[in-house]
Amino acid sequence: MVMSKELAKTGEKVKTNSFNMIQAINDGLKTVLEKDKRTLLLGEDIGKNGGVFRATDGLQTKFGEQRVMDTPLSEAGFVGTAVGMALNGLKPIVEIQFLGFIYPAFEQIATHVTRTRTRTLGHYHMPMVIRAPYGAGVRSPEIHSDSVEAFFAHMPGIKVVCPSTAYDAKGLLLAAVEDPDPVLFLEPMRLYRGKRYEVPVEEYHIELGKGTMVAQGGDVSIFAWGAMMPIALEAAENMKQQAISCDVIDLRSLYPLDKEIIANSVQKTGRVVIIHEGHETGGIGSEIISIINETSFLYLKAPIEKVTGFDVPVPLFALENDYLPTTDRIEQAILKVYEF
Amino acid sequence: MKEKYPLFQVMGKDGKWQDQTYEKELNEAKVKSLYYHMLRIRTYDQKGVALQRQGRIGTYVPFAGQEAAQVGSALALGEEDWMFPTYRDHGASLAFGADLDMMLLHWNGRIEGCLPSRKKHIMPASIPIATHLPHATGAAMAETYKGSKNATIAYFGDGATSEGDFHEGLNIASVFKAPVVFFNQNNGYAISLPVEKQMNSETIAQKAEAYGIPGIRVDGMDVLAVYIAVQQALDKAKRGEGPTLIEAVTMRFGAHTTADDPSKYRNQDEINQKREVVDPLIRIEKHMKGRHIWDSAWQSSLSEEIGEELDNAISRMENYQKPVVSDMFDYVFEKPTWTIAKQRQQIISRGGRG
Ligand SMILES: Cc1ncc(C[n+]2csc(CCOP(=O)(O)OP(=O)(O)O)c2C)c(N)n1
């Protein structure tokens, strides 16, 4: 069992549930709704239907229609509505049904969600969380598979996080809700019903802006997040057969990035592979390289390798596995930096 | 508002004439053709659901209940008119002339499934809700600009009326008197959300008033009424009198998609009971029987012919050439940028099925 450090530190026995990611998110939302009267959920099909992935299952029954609102089909409308709510003392948690459908709300996010604090010199702020399932690999229809976290990491004024485990999902969600500023909370669809983790019943937070080292090794540093984590770990595991050991780091937070965890690992290994399913150009991988350049240039022993999605629209599902990074591509990249 | 926007019907629920004005136009050949297309897309829809259940295609979007709305509207179009459908309007696309093989490939996750029909102006299904309404407006304006007499039609659901693009598409069309028909299928639900929670307006047709354009409410289970209403709106558009908003009141008999469980938000038994009473295929059959233009031998041979056509198409889909990896790179630009060329090379050199 992956008993995370945050948990072990307390030294006490903690009550947990064995949850997959979707259950952990549901549990996290329940926790915040119970705890903080200012929180409320908005989105399409999240009430009676419990969300198309069941992330909000049972919450409307428990908390009522005023706190778990089925909105009209109107992303610009309900994100804008959430802005008004946040201005006026509430803490809206918005669900975008799929990240590929966030675009109508892009304007609200780019021009209001992210700027309100600045343009009112801190008089108003936006304690808002926008949740969105993202990513390919589950045979979804067109547009449902986008992985465009980089658009938002580029946008000044919003934090971006992305868990890869059920444990992190709840802890990051609670921290995101607690945060006084807007947070985009990305949920890897592909991992929703994957592995179960021991998820504490009690509230716990995972600090925004902090990555986590999931596997330790000395030869190569692998940076990834979200749906790429399982294949990053698998590739690292396979490389052991060739006596290559890897640090595998789940960045979890895409804005801001965890500069320390990146620098510490790179200064140890000097060899780096970055994995993301978003398009290569302008992707977060380039930002990581920039941090490495700034902090660890002289430690590098090989040019950094990226294994990413391509600069093409995510294809329909017959080709999605050709679009997505694979363990094989990652292993080749590891070998390349190792043998350089 | 329901009085102001009465439900236009040509036949009653019993299939009898409600309005005989159009009898001449709705002659035996026309009615038989409408029936044929409804039967064809119904059969296709049933196969689609079955194929998905057997894991032979991906998520499928059923449209059972909406055959009259889709066929009536599609057959009203002229050869050169443009169709802008959603993911649920593959019935309309097929009736208008979309390629059946391509349609099946689309449900099988194949990019080839978005290839436009070679015969007609039919756009690939629009997945982001309401985004194609302004496109229909623009394509219509282009027809006017070119001096043609062609029009366009945009399909969308009740939920789509909540998006900004709905408003923007209609408003621009009305300002420029674009020859476009906004064809709404009000099937009562946007996934789980019933139309009463989608809007506070009693009808969708009344929204036309805000744009200063005609709004028509038509019985979407009455294929004859839909055909006439859409034809009239198209004629008007082609005369240069601008856009029309049509609300076809219909029902989605099944799930939103094969990934949806409607029992979470509605009583599906009730829907199934209602379905038997309002089924648009039964209604047109009754009508034809009343006019003595129903022939069961004709019907069985149609049914057989359609079954065979579909089975053959399904087998072609399943034996279709393997997906071509380079397809995802080769059509992003006319000439690939160096970035794409590099990425393409990487994957092809690794034995991608390029
Ligand atoms: C912009 C956008 N937001 C959300 C979705 C997800 N989604 C797909 S279909 C649908 C409901 C659409 O309802 P309606 O417009 O009534 O059409 P219907 O599906 O009933 O034909 C939703 C919310 C989407 N495709 N696009």
XYZ file of C-alpha atoms in Angstrom, chain B residues 8-341:
334
model
C -48.282 22.509 -35.994
C -49.574 19.085 -37.022
C -50.436 17.640 -40.383
C -51.645 14.342 -38.967
C -53.141 13.637 -35.577
C -51.862 11.045 -33.117
C -54.150 8.539 -34.832
C -52.473 9.253 -38.150
C -55.577 10.909 -39.616
C -55.325 14.184 -41.501
C -55.305 17.138 -39.211
C -54.628 19.563 -41.986
C -55.334 18.378 -45.491
C -53.950 21.491 -47.197
C -50.784 19.635 -48.083
C -52.299 16.460 -49.416
C -51.157 17.035 -52.963
C -47.636 17.736 -51.998
C -47.553 14.806 -49.597
C -48.357 12.313 -52.287
C -47.827 8.589 -52.095
C -44.264 8.688 -53.390
C -43.235 11.410 -50.946
C -44.818 9.699 -47.966
C -43.264 6.381 -48.889
C -39.884 7.991 -49.171
C -40.278 9.597 -45.749
C -41.263 6.223 -44.324
C -38.366 4.457 -46.000
C -35.810 6.827 -44.496
C -37.357 6.601 -41.045
C -37.282 2.836 -41.172
C -33.736 2.865 -42.458
C -32.374 5.111 -39.732
C -34.374 3.308 -37.041
C -32.816 0.018 -38.101
C -29.390 1.624 -38.260
C -29.923 3.056 -34.766
C -30.873 -0.328 -33.333
C -27.782 -1.861 -34.882
C -25.672 0.982 -33.490
C -26.812 0.313 -29.939
C -26.271 -3.419 -30.392
C -22.793 -2.969 -31.852
C -21.777 -0.804 -28.927
C -23.090 -3.381 -26.443
C -21.026 -6.030 -28.163
C -17.953 -3.832 -27.947
C -17.691 -3.573 -31.728
C -17.849 0.251 -31.769
C -17.248 3.007 -29.194
C -19.791 5.132 -27.370
C -22.872 5.452 -29.563
C -25.493 8.202 -29.537
C -28.982 6.805 -30.133
C -31.748 8.949 -31.596
C -34.765 6.625 -31.444
C -37.880 8.792 -31.117
C -36.416 11.567 -33.235
C -36.705 9.873 -36.640
C -39.600 12.026 -37.835
C -37.834 15.239 -36.879
C -34.607 14.158 -38.534
C -36.051 12.674 -41.710
C -38.763 15.293 -42.213
C -36.224 18.093 -41.986
C -33.534 16.394 -44.078
C -35.840 15.539 -46.965
C -37.080 19.113 -47.110
C -33.594 20.305 -48.044
C -32.571 21.110 -51.586
C -29.678 19.312 -53.258
C -27.300 22.211 -52.737
C -28.357 23.208 -49.232
C -25.983 22.830 -46.312
C -26.492 20.702 -43.215
C -24.821 21.364 -39.850
C -25.723 18.412 -37.596
C -24.804 17.457 -34.015
C -23.657 14.070 -32.729
C -27.304 12.986 -32.462
C -28.306 13.909 -35.990
C -26.638 11.131 -37.911
C -30.141 10.032 -38.837
C -30.725 13.355 -40.568
C -27.298 13.171 -42.205
C -27.997 9.691 -43.554
C -31.411 10.719 -44.837
C -29.893 13.722 -46.611
C -27.239 11.547 -48.243
C -24.295 11.032 -45.929
C -22.179 7.999 -46.624
C -23.257 5.097 -44.428
C -19.792 3.550 -44.352
C -18.202 6.765 -43.132
C -20.877 7.165 -40.500
C -20.153 3.729 -39.095
C -16.423 4.383 -39.134
C -17.034 7.484 -37.065
C -18.614 5.412 -34.287
C -15.620 3.177 -34.551
C -13.315 6.031 -33.636
C -12.022 6.496 -37.143
C -11.067 9.913 -38.418
C -12.296 8.812 -41.849
C -15.751 8.988 -40.271
C -15.564 12.774 -40.446
C -15.018 12.756 -44.205
C -17.780 14.811 -45.732
C -20.240 13.287 -48.118
C -19.065 13.571 -51.677
C -22.561 14.340 -52.854
C -23.885 16.842 -50.361
C -22.780 19.650 -48.094
C -22.974 17.771 -44.802
C -20.612 18.808 -42.041
C -19.169 16.282 -39.610
C -21.180 16.123 -36.402
C -20.569 19.045 -34.089
C -19.663 17.817 -30.620
C -19.212 21.082 -28.670
C -22.782 22.143 -28.066
C -24.202 24.991 -30.181
C -20.840 25.949 -31.653
C -22.014 25.212 -35.197
C -24.978 27.590 -35.168
C -22.901 30.592 -36.202
C -21.319 28.388 -38.904
C -24.723 27.779 -40.435
C -25.287 31.520 -40.361
C -21.981 32.208 -42.072
C -22.387 29.529 -44.723
C -25.847 30.931 -45.438
C -24.431 34.443 -45.789
C -21.836 33.075 -48.186
C -24.616 31.624 -50.343
C -26.269 35.034 -50.458
C -22.939 36.652 -51.244
C -22.423 34.257 -54.127
C -25.885 35.037 -55.376
C -27.219 31.512 -55.039
C -30.630 30.456 -53.827
C -29.306 27.901 -51.377
C -29.944 27.810 -47.669
C -28.473 26.124 -44.617
C -29.896 24.242 -41.659
C -28.421 23.851 -38.189
C -29.545 21.070 -35.851
C -29.392 21.400 -32.085
C -31.079 20.271 -28.904
C -33.006 22.020 -26.160
C -29.883 22.209 -24.016
C -28.013 24.031 -26.766
C -30.290 27.050 -26.410
C -28.515 27.841 -23.137
C -25.148 28.385 -24.772
C -24.019 31.805 -25.926
C -23.389 30.531 -29.444
C -27.109 29.899 -29.853
C -27.864 33.536 -29.228
C -24.978 34.777 -31.306
C -25.779 32.557 -34.266
C -29.436 33.584 -34.313
C -28.792 37.240 -33.757
C -26.260 37.603 -36.532
C -28.495 35.616 -38.891
C -31.430 37.859 -38.126
C -29.435 41.075 -38.526
C -28.128 39.979 -41.922
C -31.262 38.097 -42.978
C -29.185 35.011 -43.584
C -30.961 32.154 -45.361
C -30.698 29.697 -42.486
C -33.121 27.451 -40.640
C -32.366 26.832 -36.973
C -33.865 23.437 -36.402
C -34.247 22.621 -32.743
C -35.171 19.151 -31.584
C -36.656 19.565 -28.171
C -36.406 16.008 -26.917
C -37.134 16.987 -23.339
C -33.679 16.357 -21.928
C -30.098 17.535 -22.106
C -28.473 14.405 -20.701
C -30.198 14.394 -17.288
C -31.586 17.905 -17.232
C -35.266 18.187 -18.164
C -36.142 21.119 -20.362
C -38.149 22.756 -17.549
C -34.897 23.124 -15.634
C -32.951 24.181 -18.689
C -35.082 27.283 -19.200
C -37.952 29.173 -17.791
C -39.494 29.719 -21.231
C -42.534 27.645 -21.962
C -41.491 26.984 -25.534
C -38.289 27.213 -27.502
C -40.066 28.690 -30.518
C -40.871 31.853 -28.566
C -37.166 32.648 -28.300
C -37.382 33.684 -31.964
C -39.318 36.739 -30.895
C -36.251 38.199 -29.224
C -34.444 38.124 -32.556
C -37.364 39.451 -34.560
C -37.620 36.271 -36.625
C -40.431 33.739 -37.015
C -40.634 30.917 -34.488
C -42.524 27.758 -35.382
C -43.484 24.941 -33.031
C -44.048 21.692 -34.812
C -45.027 18.216 -33.672
C -41.716 16.453 -34.010
C -43.397 13.046 -34.045
C -45.319 14.024 -37.173
C -42.947 13.585 -40.068
C -45.344 15.289 -42.473
C -45.618 18.392 -40.335
C -41.852 18.607 -39.902
C -41.345 18.246 -43.635
C -43.817 21.019 -44.414
C -42.589 23.367 -41.691
C -38.955 23.051 -42.698
C -39.777 23.363 -46.369
C -41.701 26.572 -45.739
C -38.873 27.995 -43.663
C -36.353 27.097 -46.374
C -38.528 28.687 -49.059
C -38.780 31.832 -47.016
C -35.030 31.902 -46.490
C -34.436 31.404 -50.197
C -36.776 34.283 -50.994
C -34.448 36.491 -48.975
C -36.749 36.810 -45.993
C -34.242 35.661 -43.415
C -33.930 32.929 -40.813
C -36.555 30.908 -38.956
C -36.326 29.110 -35.646
C -38.210 25.823 -35.624
C -38.853 23.857 -32.466
C -39.689 20.237 -33.193
C -41.222 18.784 -30.048
C -39.974 15.239 -29.817
C -38.716 12.596 -27.422
C -35.504 10.759 -26.829
C -36.692 7.226 -26.165
C -33.408 5.830 -24.955
C -30.287 6.873 -23.110
C -28.379 10.071 -23.887
C -25.525 7.878 -25.102
C -24.654 4.258 -24.528
C -22.526 5.494 -21.599
C -25.566 7.033 -19.898
C -27.949 5.417 -17.426
C -31.265 7.274 -17.744
C -32.775 5.499 -14.732
C -30.638 7.851 -12.620
C -32.800 10.813 -13.607
C -36.068 9.618 -15.113
C -38.530 6.804 -14.965
C -37.531 4.823 -18.009
C -40.553 2.490 -17.713
C -42.824 5.469 -18.145
C -40.861 6.538 -21.196
C -41.104 3.047 -22.635
C -44.869 3.048 -22.186
C -45.231 6.461 -23.722
C -43.001 5.448 -26.552
C -45.523 2.936 -27.818
C -48.162 5.642 -28.078
C -46.084 8.342 -29.721
C -43.702 6.365 -31.920
C -43.316 8.381 -35.130
C -42.984 5.257 -37.277
C -46.258 3.844 -35.997
C -47.912 7.184 -36.601
C -46.924 7.419 -40.243
C -47.866 3.778 -40.712
C -51.360 4.517 -39.411
C -51.562 7.484 -41.716
C -50.569 5.426 -44.702
C -53.042 2.716 -43.825
C -55.763 5.372 -43.584
C -54.861 6.524 -47.079
C -54.601 2.967 -48.363
C -51.040 3.472 -49.432
C -49.644 0.936 -46.990
C -48.583 -2.355 -48.393
C -47.121 -4.900 -46.035
C -45.290 -6.769 -48.763
C -43.622 -3.504 -49.727
C -42.776 -2.878 -46.096
C -41.194 -6.307 -45.598
C -39.117 -6.027 -48.694
C -37.911 -2.572 -47.597
C -37.070 -3.957 -44.225
C -35.134 -6.813 -45.730
C -33.289 -4.550 -48.134
C -32.308 -2.185 -45.304
C -31.163 -5.045 -43.086
C -28.954 -6.334 -45.841
C -27.556 -2.894 -46.646
C -26.635 -2.373 -42.996
C -25.157 -5.808 -42.443
C -22.949 -5.336 -45.463
C -21.886 -1.895 -44.315
C -21.085 -3.198 -40.837
C -18.968 -5.926 -42.248
C -17.138 -3.391 -44.419
C -16.562 -1.287 -41.299
C -15.099 -4.241 -39.461
C -12.867 -5.174 -42.333
C -11.812 -1.643 -43.095
C -8.114 -1.057 -43.548
C -6.178 -0.442 -40.347
C -5.991 3.151 -39.156
C -3.153 5.104 -40.694
C -1.032 6.799 -38.038
C 0.273 9.464 -40.372
C -3.312 10.687 -40.845
C -3.118 12.466 -37.520
C -0.120 14.474 -38.712
C -0.835 15.020 -42.369
C -3.907 17.211 -42.232
C -3.113 19.703 -39.508
C -1.763 22.095 -42.137
C -1.517 21.993 -45.860
C 2.248 21.718 -45.457
C 3.489 20.307 -42.164
C 5.451 22.645 -39.928
C 8.891 21.392 -38.922
C 7.522 20.502 -35.491
C 4.927 18.185 -36.922
C 7.315 16.801 -39.512
